């Protein structure tokens, strides 16, 4: 009868362990070198176009130009206009304002059927450097959002509550300031309709379907 753990039994165990170790190493090599060439199921996910992540406003307001020390000569009305003289607004046969050459950059198209097409609905006819609103207040150029709000009450309330427009900066005000964009940062006051834009891409599932294999027949 053989005693347990005899010399030959231990030897056999060592051979088996060595064999298992070698075959595991073999499998590792096969795995790392991708010997059987299994297709890589992950396809590259394209990055989002950075223009969709850009938070800069589409327009610079009067206040932005002043802050950035840029050219504000367009707002220097009395460079050309004479104080105390009311400009005569001229209309064509269809009652559209005829914009003089000096203001050719202004395209007036505010509201369907040009319902807000009179310069002095907003500008002050007695002082070119201010706005004039229906409750009788005069506003500076930097207060244009209040001007818009004098006719667009509901949208203005949405804007104040943060439901219309956009706030840039920090949610957590202890980390840094937040800045609510003015109406004229997005809307051109003279033609406020927002031009159509390229739609942003849909959400990415992160589980792309495997590449289509070639038809087998
Ligand atoms: C580069 C010169 C220039 C500047 C700067 C200028 N204007 Fe004028 N503007 C003119 C001329 C010229 C006319 C046509 C003659 C007139 O009515 O006095 C005109 C006409 C107007 C009219 C009448 C428009 C129409 O359709 O008949 C308004 C309103 C007006 N300007 C407002 C302003 C305001 C507000 C500013 C400042 C924010 C300003 N302008 C700055 C030159 C200028
Ligand atoms: C004197 C009144 C008045 C003021 C001030 C005013 N709006 Fe309007 N706005 C109107 C009217 C009227 C319409 C047309 C509504 C309609 O057709 O149903 C309109 C329409 C619009 C529209 C819809 C697009 C379009 O053209 O139909 C936008 C956007 C707009 N305004 C933005 C502004 C902004 C921004 C300001 C401030 C710079 C402003 N409005 C100031 C009277 C005003
Ligand atoms: C709906 C209100 C509204 C009407 C109507 C309007 N404006 Fe303006 N206008 C503004 C606002 C608001 C600004 C300042 C916007 C900013 O901060 O960038 C402005 C700026 C200007 C400027 C200086 C900047 C520039 O764009 O050249 C001139 C000049 C001007 N308006 C002339 C006119 C004339 C002329 C008319 C009539 C043909 C007119 N506006 C009609 C609201 C109006
Ligand atoms: C961050 C940009 C942004 C700001 C700031 C902003 N708007 Fe708008 N607004 C938009 C866009 C985008 C639309 C949708 C245009 C469309 O549907 O074609 C819109 C639509 C509108 C409309 C027409 C639809 C409606 O709600 O009746 C009005 C009027 C308007 N805005 C007024 C304002 C006023 C007034 C302010 C400031 C108190 C303001 N907006 C600030 C981007 C802005």
mmCIF file of C-alpha atoms and ligand atoms in Angstrom:
data_model
loop_
_atom_site.group_PDB
_atom_site.id
_atom_site.type_symbol
_atom_site.label_atom_id
_atom_site.label_comp_id
_atom_site.label_asym_id
_atom_site.label_seq_id
_atom_site.Cartn_x
_atom_site.Cartn_y
_atom_site.Cartn_z
ATOM 1 C CA UNK A 1 0.000 0.000 0.000
ATOM 2 C CA UNK A 2 1.258 3.529 -0.837
ATOM 3 C CA UNK A 3 1.615 6.107 1.946
ATOM 4 C CA UNK A 4 -0.235 9.358 1.400
ATOM 5 C CA UNK A 5 1.931 12.202 -0.043
ATOM 6 C CA UNK A 6 4.460 9.811 -1.401
ATOM 7 C CA UNK A 7 7.236 11.312 -3.528
ATOM 8 C CA UNK A 8 5.688 10.334 -6.878
ATOM 9 C CA UNK A 9 2.254 11.857 -5.996
ATOM 10 C CA UNK A 10 3.796 15.259 -5.072
ATOM 11 C CA UNK A 11 5.768 15.212 -8.313
ATOM 12 C CA UNK A 12 2.566 14.599 -10.315
ATOM 13 C CA UNK A 13 0.786 17.494 -8.574
ATOM 14 C CA UNK A 14 3.683 19.840 -9.419
ATOM 15 C CA UNK A 15 3.531 18.815 -13.080
ATOM 16 C CA UNK A 16 -0.177 19.454 -13.231
ATOM 17 C CA UNK A 17 0.189 22.897 -11.562
ATOM 18 C CA UNK A 18 3.027 23.801 -13.938
ATOM 19 C CA UNK A 19 0.850 22.720 -16.881
ATOM 20 C CA UNK A 20 -2.088 24.839 -15.663
ATOM 21 C CA UNK A 21 0.212 27.865 -15.153
ATOM 22 C CA UNK A 22 1.689 27.554 -18.645
ATOM 23 C CA UNK A 23 -1.744 27.217 -20.263
ATOM 24 C CA UNK A 24 -2.975 30.302 -18.387
ATOM 25 C CA UNK A 25 0.022 32.274 -19.666
ATOM 26 C CA UNK A 26 -0.782 30.985 -23.115
ATOM 27 C CA UNK A 27 -4.351 32.302 -22.795
ATOM 28 C CA UNK A 28 -3.088 35.688 -21.619
ATOM 29 C CA UNK A 29 -0.858 35.943 -24.692
ATOM 30 C CA UNK A 30 -3.758 34.925 -26.961
ATOM 31 C CA UNK A 31 -5.981 37.527 -25.301
ATOM 32 C CA UNK A 32 -3.482 40.394 -25.456
ATOM 33 C CA UNK A 33 -2.431 39.788 -29.035
ATOM 34 C CA UNK A 34 -6.076 39.323 -30.064
ATOM 35 C CA UNK A 35 -5.036 36.181 -31.999
ATOM 36 C CA UNK A 36 -8.492 35.221 -33.222
ATOM 37 C CA UNK A 37 -9.197 38.821 -34.176
ATOM 38 C CA UNK A 38 -12.617 39.303 -32.629
ATOM 39 C CA UNK A 39 -14.152 42.544 -33.985
ATOM 40 C CA UNK A 40 -13.962 45.547 -31.656
ATOM 41 C CA UNK A 41 -17.623 46.303 -30.881
ATOM 42 C CA UNK A 42 -17.003 49.862 -29.661
ATOM 43 C CA UNK A 43 -17.249 52.464 -32.375
ATOM 44 C CA UNK A 44 -15.859 55.938 -31.848
ATOM 45 C CA UNK A 45 -18.434 58.425 -30.582
ATOM 46 C CA UNK A 46 -18.040 61.756 -32.392
ATOM 47 C CA UNK A 47 -17.463 64.778 -30.154
ATOM 48 C CA UNK A 48 -20.169 67.431 -29.937
ATOM 49 C CA UNK A 49 -19.603 70.437 -32.212
ATOM 50 C CA UNK A 50 -18.125 73.073 -29.831
ATOM 51 C CA UNK A 51 -20.418 75.756 -31.293
ATOM 52 C CA UNK A 52 -23.301 74.138 -29.342
ATOM 53 C CA UNK A 53 -21.418 74.601 -26.074
ATOM 54 C CA UNK A 54 -20.419 78.217 -26.678
ATOM 55 C CA UNK A 55 -22.014 80.515 -24.089
ATOM 56 C CA UNK A 56 -21.047 83.866 -25.600
ATOM 57 C CA UNK A 57 -24.032 85.998 -26.576
ATOM 58 C CA UNK A 58 -24.831 86.431 -30.266
ATOM 59 C CA UNK A 59 -24.929 90.256 -29.995
ATOM 60 C CA UNK A 60 -23.019 92.897 -28.103
ATOM 61 C CA UNK A 61 -25.263 95.382 -26.353
ATOM 62 C CA UNK A 62 -24.441 99.024 -25.737
ATOM 63 C CA UNK A 63 -23.312 98.111 -22.189
ATOM 64 C CA UNK A 64 -20.990 95.377 -23.546
ATOM 65 C CA UNK A 65 -19.383 97.819 -26.001
ATOM 66 C CA UNK A 66 -18.806 100.350 -23.204
ATOM 67 C CA UNK A 67 -17.387 97.658 -20.890
ATOM 68 C CA UNK A 68 -15.033 96.339 -23.611
ATOM 69 C CA UNK A 69 -14.030 99.899 -24.602
ATOM 70 C CA UNK A 70 -15.165 99.348 -28.204
ATOM 71 C CA UNK A 71 -16.505 101.824 -30.749
ATOM 72 C CA UNK A 72 -19.802 103.367 -29.524
ATOM 73 C CA UNK A 73 -19.959 106.179 -32.089
ATOM 74 C CA UNK A 74 -23.271 104.733 -33.432
ATOM 75 C CA UNK A 75 -24.749 105.704 -30.076
ATOM 76 C CA UNK A 76 -23.325 109.212 -30.191
ATOM 77 C CA UNK A 77 -26.525 110.588 -31.729
ATOM 78 C CA UNK A 78 -25.596 114.250 -31.443
ATOM 79 C CA UNK A 79 -22.495 113.733 -33.539
ATOM 80 C CA UNK A 80 -24.907 114.151 -36.459
ATOM 81 C CA UNK A 81 -28.256 115.236 -35.014
ATOM 82 C CA UNK A 82 -28.860 118.737 -33.784
ATOM 83 C CA UNK A 83 -30.049 119.103 -30.200
ATOM 84 C CA UNK A 84 -33.551 120.470 -29.909
ATOM 85 C CA UNK A 85 -34.482 119.460 -33.473
ATOM 86 C CA UNK A 86 -36.897 116.556 -33.801
ATOM 87 C CA UNK A 87 -36.065 114.319 -36.777
ATOM 88 C CA UNK A 88 -38.954 114.006 -39.166
ATOM 89 C CA UNK A 89 -39.698 110.332 -39.749
ATOM 90 C CA UNK A 90 -40.551 109.697 -43.391
ATOM 91 C CA UNK A 91 -42.852 106.902 -44.528
ATOM 92 C CA UNK A 92 -43.367 105.312 -47.919
ATOM 93 C CA UNK A 93 -46.764 104.665 -49.535
ATOM 94 C CA UNK A 94 -47.185 101.409 -47.509
ATOM 95 C CA UNK A 95 -46.492 103.260 -44.289
ATOM 96 C CA UNK A 96 -43.059 101.652 -43.835
ATOM 97 C CA UNK A 97 -40.356 103.868 -42.312
ATOM 98 C CA UNK A 98 -37.843 105.080 -44.888
ATOM 99 C CA UNK A 99 -34.528 104.545 -43.129
ATOM 100 C CA UNK A 100 -31.994 107.235 -44.124
ATOM 101 C CA UNK A 101 -28.647 106.229 -45.625
ATOM 102 C CA UNK A 102 -26.794 107.119 -42.413
ATOM 103 C CA UNK A 103 -28.820 104.409 -40.649
ATOM 104 C CA UNK A 104 -28.626 101.864 -43.444
ATOM 105 C CA UNK A 105 -27.437 99.221 -40.924
ATOM 106 C CA UNK A 106 -30.921 99.364 -39.357
ATOM 107 C CA UNK A 107 -33.514 97.015 -40.830
ATOM 108 C CA UNK A 108 -36.817 97.666 -39.140
ATOM 109 C CA UNK A 109 -38.935 94.505 -38.964
ATOM 110 C CA UNK A 110 -40.409 94.317 -35.492
ATOM 111 C CA UNK A 111 -43.558 92.214 -35.229
ATOM 112 C CA UNK A 112 -45.653 90.582 -37.891
ATOM 113 C CA UNK A 113 -46.981 93.185 -40.347
ATOM 114 C CA UNK A 114 -44.378 95.616 -38.916
ATOM 115 C CA UNK A 115 -46.607 96.375 -35.987
ATOM 116 C CA UNK A 116 -43.844 98.156 -34.104
ATOM 117 C CA UNK A 117 -42.309 100.190 -36.895
ATOM 118 C CA UNK A 118 -42.007 103.682 -35.456
ATOM 119 C CA UNK A 119 -38.558 104.806 -34.224
ATOM 120 C CA UNK A 120 -40.173 106.859 -31.458
ATOM 121 C CA UNK A 121 -42.056 103.886 -30.035
ATOM 122 C CA UNK A 122 -38.716 103.293 -28.325
ATOM 123 C CA UNK A 123 -36.359 106.225 -28.879
ATOM 124 C CA UNK A 124 -37.107 109.539 -27.239
ATOM 125 C CA UNK A 125 -37.983 112.171 -29.810
ATOM 126 C CA UNK A 126 -36.939 114.962 -27.434
ATOM 127 C CA UNK A 127 -33.615 113.410 -26.423
ATOM 128 C CA UNK A 128 -32.006 111.057 -28.933
ATOM 129 C CA UNK A 129 -29.725 109.610 -26.232
ATOM 130 C CA UNK A 130 -32.518 107.982 -24.225
ATOM 131 C CA UNK A 131 -35.525 105.704 -24.627
ATOM 132 C CA UNK A 132 -38.993 106.805 -23.681
ATOM 133 C CA UNK A 133 -41.596 104.362 -22.409
ATOM 134 C CA UNK A 134 -45.340 104.583 -22.088
ATOM 135 C CA UNK A 135 -45.448 105.241 -18.344
ATOM 136 C CA UNK A 136 -43.477 108.421 -19.059
ATOM 137 C CA UNK A 137 -40.056 107.244 -17.846
ATOM 138 C CA UNK A 138 -36.848 108.043 -19.716
ATOM 139 C CA UNK A 139 -34.326 105.192 -19.811
ATOM 140 C CA UNK A 140 -30.633 105.115 -20.592
ATOM 141 C CA UNK A 141 -29.297 102.886 -23.435
ATOM 142 C CA UNK A 142 -28.005 100.485 -20.784
ATOM 143 C CA UNK A 143 -31.595 99.968 -19.531
ATOM 144 C CA UNK A 144 -32.960 98.543 -22.788
ATOM 145 C CA UNK A 145 -34.379 95.386 -21.144
ATOM 146 C CA UNK A 146 -36.783 97.588 -19.159
ATOM 147 C CA UNK A 147 -37.806 99.195 -22.463
ATOM 148 C CA UNK A 148 -38.608 95.757 -23.951
ATOM 149 C CA UNK A 149 -40.500 94.862 -20.784
ATOM 150 C CA UNK A 150 -42.750 97.915 -21.150
ATOM 151 C CA UNK A 151 -44.478 96.168 -24.083
ATOM 152 C CA UNK A 152 -43.571 92.497 -23.482
ATOM 153 C CA UNK A 153 -44.728 92.176 -19.877
ATOM 154 C CA UNK A 154 -45.226 88.371 -19.715
ATOM 155 C CA UNK A 155 -41.909 87.623 -21.478
ATOM 156 C CA UNK A 156 -40.172 90.157 -19.249
ATOM 157 C CA UNK A 157 -41.577 88.431 -16.144
ATOM 158 C CA UNK A 158 -40.342 85.073 -17.501
ATOM 159 C CA UNK A 159 -36.934 86.630 -18.113
ATOM 160 C CA UNK A 160 -36.744 88.056 -14.578
ATOM 161 C CA UNK A 161 -37.666 84.633 -13.171
ATOM 162 C CA UNK A 162 -35.008 82.961 -15.356
ATOM 163 C CA UNK A 163 -37.475 81.092 -17.622
ATOM 164 C CA UNK A 164 -36.712 83.128 -20.775
ATOM 165 C CA UNK A 165 -33.233 84.041 -22.003
ATOM 166 C CA UNK A 166 -30.114 82.835 -20.274
ATOM 167 C CA UNK A 167 -27.984 83.353 -17.191
ATOM 168 C CA UNK A 168 -24.225 82.808 -17.535
ATOM 169 C CA UNK A 169 -21.850 82.201 -14.643
ATOM 170 C CA UNK A 170 -22.393 80.196 -11.448
ATOM 171 C CA UNK A 171 -25.478 78.544 -9.952
ATOM 172 C CA UNK A 172 -23.725 78.646 -6.599
ATOM 173 C CA UNK A 173 -23.285 82.388 -6.067
ATOM 174 C CA UNK A 174 -20.638 81.767 -3.387
ATOM 175 C CA UNK A 175 -18.335 80.377 -6.147
ATOM 176 C CA UNK A 176 -18.650 83.386 -8.461
ATOM 177 C CA UNK A 177 -21.043 85.878 -10.044
ATOM 178 C CA UNK A 178 -23.958 85.133 -12.367
ATOM 179 C CA UNK A 179 -24.903 87.399 -15.252
ATOM 180 C CA UNK A 180 -28.349 87.514 -16.876
ATOM 181 C CA UNK A 181 -28.110 88.321 -20.585
ATOM 182 C CA UNK A 182 -30.076 91.363 -21.760
ATOM 183 C CA UNK A 183 -32.818 91.009 -24.377
ATOM 184 C CA UNK A 184 -30.598 92.754 -26.948
ATOM 185 C CA UNK A 185 -27.796 90.206 -26.377
ATOM 186 C CA UNK A 186 -29.978 87.788 -28.367
ATOM 187 C CA UNK A 187 -32.596 89.921 -30.146
ATOM 188 C CA UNK A 188 -31.739 92.714 -32.533
ATOM 189 C CA UNK A 189 -34.095 95.459 -31.216
ATOM 190 C CA UNK A 190 -34.911 96.595 -34.762
ATOM 191 C CA UNK A 191 -35.588 93.075 -36.160
ATOM 192 C CA UNK A 192 -36.010 90.898 -33.056
ATOM 193 C CA UNK A 193 -37.074 87.661 -34.738
ATOM 194 C CA UNK A 194 -34.407 85.012 -34.076
ATOM 195 C CA UNK A 195 -33.090 83.588 -37.346
ATOM 196 C CA UNK A 196 -33.381 79.803 -37.641
ATOM 197 C CA UNK A 197 -30.355 77.831 -36.568
ATOM 198 C CA UNK A 198 -28.785 74.441 -37.176
ATOM 199 C CA UNK A 199 -30.404 71.993 -34.729
ATOM 200 C CA UNK A 200 -28.168 70.374 -32.125
ATOM 201 C CA UNK A 201 -27.566 66.620 -32.539
ATOM 202 C CA UNK A 202 -29.764 64.147 -30.634
ATOM 203 C CA UNK A 203 -28.567 62.349 -27.517
ATOM 204 C CA UNK A 204 -25.933 59.644 -27.955
ATOM 205 C CA UNK A 205 -26.975 56.274 -26.513
ATOM 206 C CA UNK A 206 -23.350 55.347 -25.570
ATOM 207 C CA UNK A 207 -24.275 51.813 -26.678
ATOM 208 C CA UNK A 208 -23.653 51.993 -30.379
ATOM 209 C CA UNK A 209 -25.075 49.098 -32.352
ATOM 210 C CA UNK A 210 -22.350 46.704 -33.612
ATOM 211 C CA UNK A 211 -21.054 47.448 -37.090
ATOM 212 C CA UNK A 212 -23.231 45.840 -39.724
ATOM 213 C CA UNK A 213 -21.608 42.609 -40.970
ATOM 214 C CA UNK A 214 -21.425 41.945 -44.683
ATOM 215 C CA UNK A 215 -24.342 39.888 -46.010
ATOM 216 C CA UNK A 216 -23.517 36.181 -45.929
ATOM 217 C CA UNK A 217 -25.225 35.294 -49.190
HETATM 218 C C1 LIG B 1 -23.594 109.208 -38.636
HETATM 219 C C2 LIG B 1 -24.556 110.252 -38.311
HETATM 220 C C3 LIG B 1 -25.728 109.839 -37.437
HETATM 221 C C4 LIG B 1 -25.690 109.297 -36.186
HETATM 222 C C5 LIG B 1 -24.473 108.911 -35.354
HETATM 223 C C6 LIG B 1 -27.062 109.145 -35.781
HETATM 224 N N1 LIG B 1 -27.905 109.593 -36.769
HETATM 225 FE FE1 LIG B 1 -29.934 109.479 -36.784
HETATM 226 N N2 LIG B 1 -30.003 110.249 -38.650
HETATM 227 C C7 LIG B 1 -28.921 110.732 -39.339
HETATM 228 C C8 LIG B 1 -29.401 111.368 -40.578
HETATM 229 C C9 LIG B 1 -28.503 112.054 -41.617
HETATM 230 C C10 LIG B 1 -30.807 111.233 -40.594
HETATM 231 C C11 LIG B 1 -31.793 111.718 -41.672
HETATM 232 C C12 LIG B 1 -32.032 113.219 -41.544
HETATM 233 C C13 LIG B 1 -32.814 113.579 -40.317
HETATM 234 O O1 LIG B 1 -33.955 113.143 -40.190
HETATM 235 O O2 LIG B 1 -32.269 114.310 -39.455
HETATM 236 C C14 LIG B 1 -31.154 110.513 -39.369
HETATM 237 C C15 LIG B 1 -32.446 110.190 -39.022
HETATM 238 C C16 LIG B 1 -32.814 109.660 -37.811
HETATM 239 C C17 LIG B 1 -34.166 109.330 -37.429
HETATM 240 C C18 LIG B 1 -35.376 109.465 -38.320
HETATM 241 C C19 LIG B 1 -35.441 108.168 -39.124
HETATM 242 C C20 LIG B 1 -36.305 108.139 -40.351
HETATM 243 O O3 LIG B 1 -36.627 107.015 -40.750
HETATM 244 O O4 LIG B 1 -36.634 109.189 -40.929
HETATM 245 C C21 LIG B 1 -34.118 108.856 -36.140
HETATM 246 C C22 LIG B 1 -35.273 108.358 -35.298
HETATM 247 C C23 LIG B 1 -32.735 108.879 -35.734
HETATM 248 N N3 LIG B 1 -31.958 109.356 -36.765
HETATM 249 C C24 LIG B 1 -32.292 108.484 -34.491
HETATM 250 C C25 LIG B 1 -30.974 108.391 -34.108
HETATM 251 C C26 LIG B 1 -30.538 107.949 -32.818
HETATM 252 C C27 LIG B 1 -31.458 107.500 -31.697
HETATM 253 C C28 LIG B 1 -29.175 107.989 -32.835
HETATM 254 C C29 LIG B 1 -28.227 107.602 -31.702
HETATM 255 C C30 LIG B 1 -28.492 106.319 -31.066
HETATM 256 C C31 LIG B 1 -28.753 108.456 -34.141
HETATM 257 N N4 LIG B 1 -29.872 108.705 -34.890
HETATM 258 C C32 LIG B 1 -27.444 108.631 -34.550
HETATM 259 C C33 LIG B 1 -27.594 110.616 -38.969
HETATM 260 C C34 LIG B 1 -27.132 110.039 -37.800
HETATM 261 C C1 LIG B 2 -43.712 99.854 -28.155
HETATM 262 C C2 LIG B 2 -43.909 98.462 -27.836
HETATM 263 C C3 LIG B 2 -42.762 97.497 -28.032
HETATM 264 C C4 LIG B 2 -41.488 97.585 -27.519
HETATM 265 C C5 LIG B 2 -40.886 98.701 -26.674
HETATM 266 C C6 LIG B 2 -40.814 96.346 -27.888
HETATM 267 N N1 LIG B 2 -41.643 95.550 -28.625
HETATM 268 FE FE1 LIG B 2 -41.234 93.683 -29.369
HETATM 269 N N2 LIG B 2 -43.056 93.609 -30.276
HETATM 270 C C7 LIG B 2 -44.028 94.591 -30.190
HETATM 271 C C8 LIG B 2 -45.158 94.213 -31.018
HETATM 272 C C9 LIG B 2 -46.438 95.016 -31.195
HETATM 273 C C10 LIG B 2 -44.826 92.949 -31.582
HETATM 274 C C11 LIG B 2 -45.684 92.120 -32.534
HETATM 275 C C12 LIG B 2 -46.532 91.161 -31.782
HETATM 276 C C13 LIG B 2 -47.352 90.365 -32.758
HETATM 277 O O1 LIG B 2 -47.206 90.535 -33.960
HETATM 278 O O2 LIG B 2 -48.128 89.541 -32.265
HETATM 279 C C14 LIG B 2 -43.507 92.590 -31.096
HETATM 280 C C15 LIG B 2 -42.849 91.410 -31.410
HETATM 281 C C16 LIG B 2 -41.624 91.025 -30.874
HETATM 282 C C17 LIG B 2 -40.983 89.732 -31.074
HETATM 283 C C18 LIG B 2 -41.516 88.545 -31.864
HETATM 284 C C19 LIG B 2 -40.849 88.456 -33.211
HETATM 285 C C20 LIG B 2 -41.502 89.334 -34.235
HETATM 286 O O3 LIG B 2 -40.806 90.181 -34.832
HETATM 287 O O4 LIG B 2 -42.715 89.170 -34.444
HETATM 288 C C21 LIG B 2 -39.812 89.767 -30.386
HETATM 289 C C22 LIG B 2 -38.774 88.647 -30.311
HETATM 290 C C23 LIG B 2 -39.714 91.066 -29.753
HETATM 291 N N3 LIG B 2 -40.817 91.804 -30.064
HETATM 292 C C24 LIG B 2 -38.640 91.460 -28.964
HETATM 293 C C25 LIG B 2 -38.496 92.741 -28.422
HETATM 294 C C26 LIG B 2 -37.293 93.212 -27.763
HETATM 295 C C27 LIG B 2 -36.047 92.390 -27.544
HETATM 296 C C28 LIG B 2 -37.541 94.502 -27.372
HETATM 297 C C29 LIG B 2 -36.584 95.453 -26.672
HETATM 298 C C30 LIG B 2 -35.392 95.840 -27.441
HETATM 299 C C31 LIG B 2 -38.886 94.836 -27.773
HETATM 300 N N4 LIG B 2 -39.423 93.746 -28.428
HETATM 301 C C32 LIG B 2 -39.493 96.058 -27.534
HETATM 302 C C33 LIG B 2 -43.953 95.749 -29.447
HETATM 303 C C34 LIG B 2 -42.833 96.206 -28.752
HETATM 304 C C1 LIG B 3 -38.359 98.272 -30.367
HETATM 305 C C2 LIG B 3 -37.684 99.474 -29.978
HETATM 306 C C3 LIG B 3 -36.886 100.210 -31.041
HETATM 307 C C4 LIG B 3 -37.329 100.728 -32.228
HETATM 308 C C5 LIG B 3 -38.725 100.674 -32.820
HETATM 309 C C6 LIG B 3 -36.187 101.387 -32.834
HETATM 310 N N1 LIG B 3 -35.087 101.234 -32.036
HETATM 311 FE FE1 LIG B 3 -33.234 101.933 -32.373
HETATM 312 N N2 LIG B 3 -32.530 100.928 -30.742
HETATM 313 C C7 LIG B 3 -33.320 100.283 -29.821
HETATM 314 C C8 LIG B 3 -32.479 99.706 -28.784
HETATM 315 C C9 LIG B 3 -32.961 98.893 -27.589
HETATM 316 C C10 LIG B 3 -31.147 100.053 -29.101
HETATM 317 C C11 LIG B 3 -29.891 99.753 -28.290
HETATM 318 C C12 LIG B 3 -29.511 98.287 -28.422
HETATM 319 C C13 LIG B 3 -28.208 97.872 -27.789
HETATM 320 O O1 LIG B 3 -27.945 98.076 -26.594
HETATM 321 O O2 LIG B 3 -27.424 97.279 -28.526
HETATM 322 C C14 LIG B 3 -31.226 100.844 -30.341
HETATM 323 C C15 LIG B 3 -30.127 101.396 -30.995
HETATM 324 C C16 LIG B 3 -30.217 102.299 -32.041
HETATM 325 C C17 LIG B 3 -29.093 102.989 -32.639
HETATM 326 C C18 LIG B 3 -27.633 102.845 -32.250
HETATM 327 C C19 LIG B 3 -27.079 101.470 -32.600
HETATM 328 C C20 LIG B 3 -27.301 101.037 -34.032
HETATM 329 O O3 LIG B 3 -27.880 99.945 -34.210
HETATM 330 O O4 LIG B 3 -26.958 101.773 -34.980
HETATM 331 C C21 LIG B 3 -29.604 103.797 -33.615
HETATM 332 C C22 LIG B 3 -28.836 104.733 -34.528
HETATM 333 C C23 LIG B 3 -31.032 103.596 -33.640
HETATM 334 N N3 LIG B 3 -31.372 102.661 -32.678
HETATM 335 C C24 LIG B 3 -31.896 104.229 -34.507
HETATM 336 C C25 LIG B 3 -33.212 103.849 -34.723
HETATM 337 C C26 LIG B 3 -34.036 104.333 -35.838
HETATM 338 C C27 LIG B 3 -33.583 105.332 -36.880
HETATM 339 C C28 LIG B 3 -35.240 103.706 -35.727
HETATM 340 C C29 LIG B 3 -36.409 103.801 -36.668
HETATM 341 C C30 LIG B 3 -36.102 103.558 -38.074
HETATM 342 C C31 LIG B 3 -35.179 102.837 -34.536
HETATM 343 N N4 LIG B 3 -33.931 102.951 -33.983
HETATM 344 C C32 LIG B 3 -36.200 102.057 -34.054
HETATM 345 C C33 LIG B 3 -34.676 100.137 -29.871
HETATM 346 C C34 LIG B 3 -35.475 100.511 -30.936
HETATM 347 C C1 LIG B 4 -30.429 83.924 -24.453
HETATM 348 C C2 LIG B 4 -31.108 84.562 -25.541
HETATM 349 C C3 LIG B 4 -32.381 85.344 -25.265
HETATM 350 C C4 LIG B 4 -32.586 86.377 -24.365
HETATM 351 C C5 LIG B 4 -31.595 86.962 -23.357
HETATM 352 C C6 LIG B 4 -33.941 86.823 -24.586
HETATM 353 N N1 LIG B 4 -34.548 86.074 -25.565
HETATM 354 FE FE1 LIG B 4 -36.430 86.322 -26.298
HETATM 355 N N2 LIG B 4 -36.220 84.646 -27.443
HETATM 356 C C7 LIG B 4 -35.055 83.927 -27.573
HETATM 357 C C8 LIG B 4 -35.314 82.791 -28.439
HETATM 358 C C9 LIG B 4 -34.269 81.747 -28.852
HETATM 359 C C10 LIG B 4 -36.669 82.855 -28.814
HETATM 360 C C11 LIG B 4 -37.448 81.877 -29.660
HETATM 361 C C12 LIG B 4 -37.423 82.309 -31.075
HETATM 362 C C13 LIG B 4 -38.253 81.379 -31.942
HETATM 363 O O1 LIG B 4 -38.992 80.546 -31.408
HETATM 364 O O2 LIG B 4 -38.171 81.555 -33.162
HETATM 365 C C14 LIG B 4 -37.231 84.060 -28.173
HETATM 366 C C15 LIG B 4 -38.536 84.514 -28.330
HETATM 367 C C16 LIG B 4 -39.002 85.743 -27.863
HETATM 368 C C17 LIG B 4 -40.293 86.319 -28.172
HETATM 369 C C18 LIG B 4 -41.355 85.700 -29.072
HETATM 370 C C19 LIG B 4 -41.990 84.497 -28.434
HETATM 371 C C20 LIG B 4 -42.731 84.814 -27.187
HETATM 372 O O3 LIG B 4 -42.290 84.344 -26.093
HETATM 373 O O4 LIG B 4 -43.771 85.493 -27.227
HETATM 374 C C21 LIG B 4 -40.383 87.540 -27.521
HETATM 375 C C22 LIG B 4 -41.523 88.528 -27.535
HETATM 376 C C23 LIG B 4 -39.127 87.699 -26.802
HETATM 377 N N3 LIG B 4 -38.314 86.599 -27.046
HETATM 378 C C24 LIG B 4 -38.805 88.798 -26.034
HETATM 379 C C25 LIG B 4 -37.694 88.880 -25.199
HETATM 380 C C26 LIG B 4 -37.507 89.912 -24.189
HETATM 381 C C27 LIG B 4 -38.478 91.047 -23.928
HETATM 382 C C28 LIG B 4 -36.304 89.644 -23.570
HETATM 383 C C29 LIG B 4 -35.682 90.381 -22.398
HETATM 384 C C30 LIG B 4 -36.529 90.684 -21.257
HETATM 385 C C31 LIG B 4 -35.759 88.446 -24.196
HETATM 386 N N4 LIG B 4 -36.628 88.020 -25.169
HETATM 387 C C32 LIG B 4 -34.525 87.859 -23.874
HETATM 388 C C33 LIG B 4 -33.834 84.213 -27.004
HETATM 389 C C34 LIG B 4 -33.627 85.165 -26.008
#
